[in-house]
Amino acid sequence: MSDPVVDVASAIQSASIKRHPSPAHDLNPSTAASTKKPVSPATSVSSKADSIPESAVRPIPRRANLPPLPDMRFEQSYLASLQGAESWWRIAWITGRDQVILPLVQGMLWTLLLSGWRYWNRGAQFQGATLGSKVRRWWWSVNNWRIPEETQDAISEKAGEVSRSFLKVE
């Protein structure tokens, strides 16, 4: 007798994967625009200036078949990782890892990266020696704008004030 965990994973996988998808049927669901036909006037169009141009009456038809879209769904990789599961605890671990832990870690790392970039960029915006900083300082001087003279300590103090007000620490 085979293992029930493998049987469940196999049943889920075989029920959800389309082995031979049809590009005409599986690309997208049909909509009201799929069944509409181009306008064909019953009478001939006059050549007056106020008439509808023929390009609007007889538009160029679209290409009939599009290539199939690649399958980028999360389900395929999730089911592939479930194939090696031997127990219910392993299935629970794979599900928790793929659906909770990894998205949480990715979001946290992305937020830390963006926060660090904003903090670094705030100080480097006018004080840097790169070409972009030189162009920015030149543009501000051409427009007679006052270039901020904040030091890194002043920027750090402002960031601390914002943090204290956000956390309401006295």
mmCIF file of C-alpha atoms in Angstrom:
data_model
loop_
_atom_site.group_PDB
_atom_site.id
_atom_site.type_symbol
_atom_site.label_atom_id
_atom_site.label_comp_id
_atom_site.label_asym_id
_atom_site.label_seq_id
_atom_site.Cartn_x
_atom_site.Cartn_y
_atom_site.Cartn_z
ATOM 1 C CA MET A 1 0.000 0.000 0.000
ATOM 2 C CA SER A 2 1.327 3.472 -0.822
ATOM 3 C CA ASP A 3 1.768 6.369 1.562
ATOM 4 C CA PRO A 4 -1.395 8.539 1.910
ATOM 5 C CA VAL A 5 0.661 11.750 1.933
ATOM 6 C CA VAL A 6 2.097 10.945 -1.479
ATOM 7 C CA ASP A 7 -1.365 9.957 -2.737
ATOM 8 C CA VAL A 8 -2.874 13.294 -1.616
ATOM 9 C CA ALA A 9 -0.044 15.323 -3.166
ATOM 10 C CA SER A 10 -0.277 13.314 -6.386
ATOM 11 C CA ALA A 11 -4.060 13.747 -6.580
ATOM 12 C CA ILE A 12 -3.804 17.509 -6.042
ATOM 13 C CA GLN A 13 -1.047 17.847 -8.594
ATOM 14 C CA SER A 14 -2.647 15.716 -11.285
ATOM 15 C CA ALA A 15 -6.001 17.474 -10.876
ATOM 16 C CA SER A 16 -4.621 20.996 -11.260
ATOM 17 C CA ILE A 17 -1.961 20.768 -13.970
ATOM 18 C CA LYS A 18 -3.105 21.025 -17.556
ATOM 19 C CA ARG A 19 -0.802 18.775 -19.532
ATOM 20 C CA HIS A 20 -1.749 20.141 -22.968
ATOM 21 C CA PRO A 21 -3.181 23.672 -22.631
ATOM 22 C CA SER A 22 -4.926 25.160 -25.638
ATOM 23 C CA PRO A 23 -3.706 28.675 -26.552
ATOM 24 C CA ALA A 24 -7.122 29.499 -28.013
ATOM 25 C CA HIS A 25 -8.952 28.492 -24.824
ATOM 26 C CA ASP A 26 -6.562 28.914 -21.881
ATOM 27 C CA LEU A 27 -5.029 32.332 -22.506
ATOM 28 C CA ASN A 28 -7.790 34.391 -20.930
ATOM 29 C CA PRO A 29 -11.508 34.197 -20.288
ATOM 30 C CA SER A 30 -13.803 35.546 -22.967
ATOM 31 C CA THR A 31 -15.262 39.003 -22.478
ATOM 32 C CA ALA A 32 -17.927 41.098 -24.165
ATOM 33 C CA ALA A 33 -15.232 42.530 -26.448
ATOM 34 C CA SER A 34 -14.365 39.030 -27.685
ATOM 35 C CA THR A 35 -17.715 38.597 -29.423
ATOM 36 C CA LYS A 36 -18.060 42.067 -30.974
ATOM 37 C CA LYS A 37 -17.687 42.432 -34.722
ATOM 38 C CA PRO A 38 -16.251 45.469 -36.540
ATOM 39 C CA VAL A 39 -18.793 47.977 -37.821
ATOM 40 C CA SER A 40 -19.834 47.560 -41.452
ATOM 41 C CA PRO A 41 -21.963 50.402 -42.814
ATOM 42 C CA ALA A 42 -25.104 49.450 -44.761
ATOM 43 C CA THR A 43 -24.721 52.391 -47.111
ATOM 44 C CA SER A 44 -21.655 53.738 -48.832
ATOM 45 C CA VAL A 45 -19.783 56.512 -47.081
ATOM 46 C CA SER A 46 -19.783 59.861 -48.852
ATOM 47 C CA SER A 47 -16.520 61.692 -49.376
ATOM 48 C CA LYS A 48 -17.608 64.826 -47.546
ATOM 49 C CA ALA A 49 -15.298 66.437 -44.992
ATOM 50 C CA ASP A 50 -17.696 65.658 -42.123
ATOM 51 C CA SER A 51 -17.884 61.922 -42.909
ATOM 52 C CA ILE A 52 -16.272 59.182 -40.865
ATOM 53 C CA PRO A 53 -12.841 58.169 -42.166
ATOM 54 C CA GLU A 54 -12.629 54.691 -43.660
ATOM 55 C CA SER A 55 -9.856 53.687 -41.252
ATOM 56 C CA ALA A 56 -12.357 54.019 -38.388
ATOM 57 C CA VAL A 57 -15.080 52.124 -40.237
ATOM 58 C CA ARG A 58 -12.856 49.277 -41.428
ATOM 59 C CA PRO A 59 -10.091 48.901 -38.833
ATOM 60 C CA ILE A 60 -7.101 46.668 -39.404
ATOM 61 C CA PRO A 61 -7.957 43.246 -37.938
ATOM 62 C CA ARG A 62 -5.901 42.003 -35.023
ATOM 63 C CA ARG A 63 -3.633 39.012 -35.229
ATOM 64 C CA ALA A 64 -5.713 35.885 -34.708
ATOM 65 C CA ASN A 65 -3.503 33.749 -32.451
ATOM 66 C CA LEU A 66 -1.154 34.919 -29.747
ATOM 67 C CA PRO A 67 1.614 32.705 -28.401
ATOM 68 C CA PRO A 68 0.776 30.893 -25.163
ATOM 69 C CA LEU A 69 1.649 32.690 -21.935
ATOM 70 C CA PRO A 70 4.240 31.043 -19.713
ATOM 71 C CA ASP A 71 2.914 29.460 -16.539
ATOM 72 C CA MET A 72 4.215 31.747 -13.783
ATOM 73 C CA ARG A 73 1.835 30.632 -11.060
ATOM 74 C CA PHE A 74 3.065 29.894 -7.573
ATOM 75 C CA GLU A 75 1.121 26.626 -7.591
ATOM 76 C CA GLN A 76 3.555 24.752 -9.827
ATOM 77 C CA SER A 77 6.611 25.311 -7.627
ATOM 78 C CA TYR A 78 4.580 24.673 -4.476
ATOM 79 C CA LEU A 79 3.342 21.320 -5.784
ATOM 80 C CA ALA A 80 6.850 20.399 -6.901
ATOM 81 C CA SER A 81 8.180 21.028 -3.394
ATOM 82 C CA LEU A 82 5.332 18.944 -1.921
ATOM 83 C CA GLN A 83 6.388 15.885 -3.918
ATOM 84 C CA GLY A 84 9.240 15.141 -1.527
ATOM 85 C CA ALA A 85 7.098 15.392 1.618
ATOM 86 C CA GLU A 86 6.906 12.194 3.660
ATOM 87 C CA SER A 87 4.571 13.293 6.473
ATOM 88 C CA TRP A 88 1.860 15.774 7.371
ATOM 89 C CA TRP A 89 4.372 17.781 9.410
ATOM 90 C CA ARG A 90 6.576 18.143 6.356
ATOM 91 C CA ILE A 91 3.587 19.373 4.297
ATOM 92 C CA ALA A 92 2.722 21.872 7.062
ATOM 93 C CA TRP A 93 6.341 23.072 7.182
ATOM 94 C CA ILE A 94 6.540 23.517 3.380
ATOM 95 C CA THR A 95 3.207 25.360 3.340
ATOM 96 C CA GLY A 96 4.190 27.648 6.232
ATOM 97 C CA ARG A 97 7.584 28.303 4.729
ATOM 98 C CA ASP A 98 6.301 29.083 1.227
ATOM 99 C CA GLN A 99 3.182 31.033 2.215
ATOM 100 C CA VAL A 100 4.173 32.788 5.467
ATOM 101 C CA ILE A 101 7.874 32.819 6.315
ATOM 102 C CA LEU A 102 9.442 33.563 2.908
ATOM 103 C CA PRO A 103 7.037 36.413 1.963
ATOM 104 C CA LEU A 104 7.536 37.915 5.447
ATOM 105 C CA VAL A 105 11.343 37.770 5.148
ATOM 106 C CA GLN A 106 11.276 39.158 1.604
ATOM 107 C CA GLY A 107 9.056 42.067 2.656
ATOM 108 C CA MET A 108 11.220 42.808 5.683
ATOM 109 C CA LEU A 109 14.463 42.790 3.680
ATOM 110 C CA TRP A 110 12.929 44.956 0.930
ATOM 111 C CA THR A 111 11.691 47.482 3.515
ATOM 112 C CA LEU A 112 15.098 47.601 5.228
ATOM 113 C CA LEU A 113 16.806 48.087 1.875
ATOM 114 C CA LEU A 114 14.489 50.961 0.890
ATOM 115 C CA SER A 115 14.773 52.597 4.327
ATOM 116 C CA GLY A 116 18.561 52.440 4.197
ATOM 117 C CA TRP A 117 18.582 53.826 0.668
ATOM 118 C CA ARG A 118 16.343 56.743 1.663
ATOM 119 C CA TYR A 119 18.507 57.530 4.698
ATOM 120 C CA TRP A 120 21.731 57.390 2.687
ATOM 121 C CA ASN A 121 20.292 59.296 -0.286
ATOM 122 C CA ARG A 122 18.939 62.088 1.925
ATOM 123 C CA GLY A 123 22.475 62.952 3.054
ATOM 124 C CA ALA A 124 24.197 62.286 -0.263
ATOM 125 C CA GLN A 125 21.742 64.309 -2.311
ATOM 126 C CA PHE A 126 23.637 67.622 -2.149
ATOM 127 C CA GLN A 127 26.908 66.670 -0.479
ATOM 128 C CA GLY A 128 28.124 64.065 -2.957
ATOM 129 C CA ALA A 129 30.937 64.430 -5.463
ATOM 130 C CA THR A 130 29.244 62.558 -8.300
ATOM 131 C CA LEU A 131 28.179 64.050 -11.600
ATOM 132 C CA GLY A 132 24.512 63.953 -10.534
ATOM 133 C CA SER A 133 25.253 66.009 -7.405
ATOM 134 C CA LYS A 134 27.245 68.532 -9.421
ATOM 135 C CA VAL A 135 24.424 68.888 -11.965
ATOM 136 C CA ARG A 136 21.870 69.261 -9.149
ATOM 137 C CA ARG A 137 23.949 71.961 -7.410
ATOM 138 C CA TRP A 138 24.441 73.786 -10.768
ATOM 139 C CA TRP A 139 20.717 73.637 -11.543
ATOM 140 C CA TRP A 140 19.787 75.007 -8.123
ATOM 141 C CA SER A 141 22.316 77.850 -8.498
ATOM 142 C CA VAL A 142 21.017 78.706 -12.006
ATOM 143 C CA ASN A 143 17.477 78.982 -10.635
ATOM 144 C CA ASN A 144 18.643 80.978 -7.581
ATOM 145 C CA TRP A 145 17.352 78.339 -5.198
ATOM 146 C CA ARG A 146 18.899 78.038 -1.767
ATOM 147 C CA ILE A 147 20.918 74.826 -1.445
ATOM 148 C CA PRO A 148 20.290 73.208 1.948
ATOM 149 C CA GLU A 149 23.377 73.321 4.145
ATOM 150 C CA GLU A 150 22.425 70.470 6.438
ATOM 151 C CA THR A 151 25.148 68.288 7.822
ATOM 152 C CA GLN A 152 24.886 64.580 8.413
ATOM 153 C CA ASP A 153 24.401 65.245 12.166
ATOM 154 C CA ALA A 154 21.422 67.540 11.474
ATOM 155 C CA ILE A 155 19.866 64.927 9.214
ATOM 156 C CA SER A 156 20.394 62.250 11.879
ATOM 157 C CA GLU A 157 18.791 64.492 14.503
ATOM 158 C CA LYS A 158 15.750 65.073 12.258
ATOM 159 C CA ALA A 159 15.445 61.333 11.689
ATOM 160 C CA GLY A 160 15.608 60.793 15.458
ATOM 161 C CA GLU A 161 12.882 63.400 16.034
ATOM 162 C CA VAL A 162 10.657 61.712 13.484
ATOM 163 C CA SER A 163 11.279 58.321 15.093
ATOM 164 C CA ARG A 164 10.542 59.657 18.592
ATOM 165 C CA SER A 165 7.344 61.352 17.445
ATOM 166 C CA PHE A 166 6.239 58.231 15.619
ATOM 167 C CA LEU A 167 6.955 55.979 18.576
ATOM 168 C CA LYS A 168 5.814 58.688 21.043
ATOM 169 C CA VAL A 169 8.930 58.277 23.165
ATOM 170 C CA GLU A 170 9.536 61.182 25.543
#
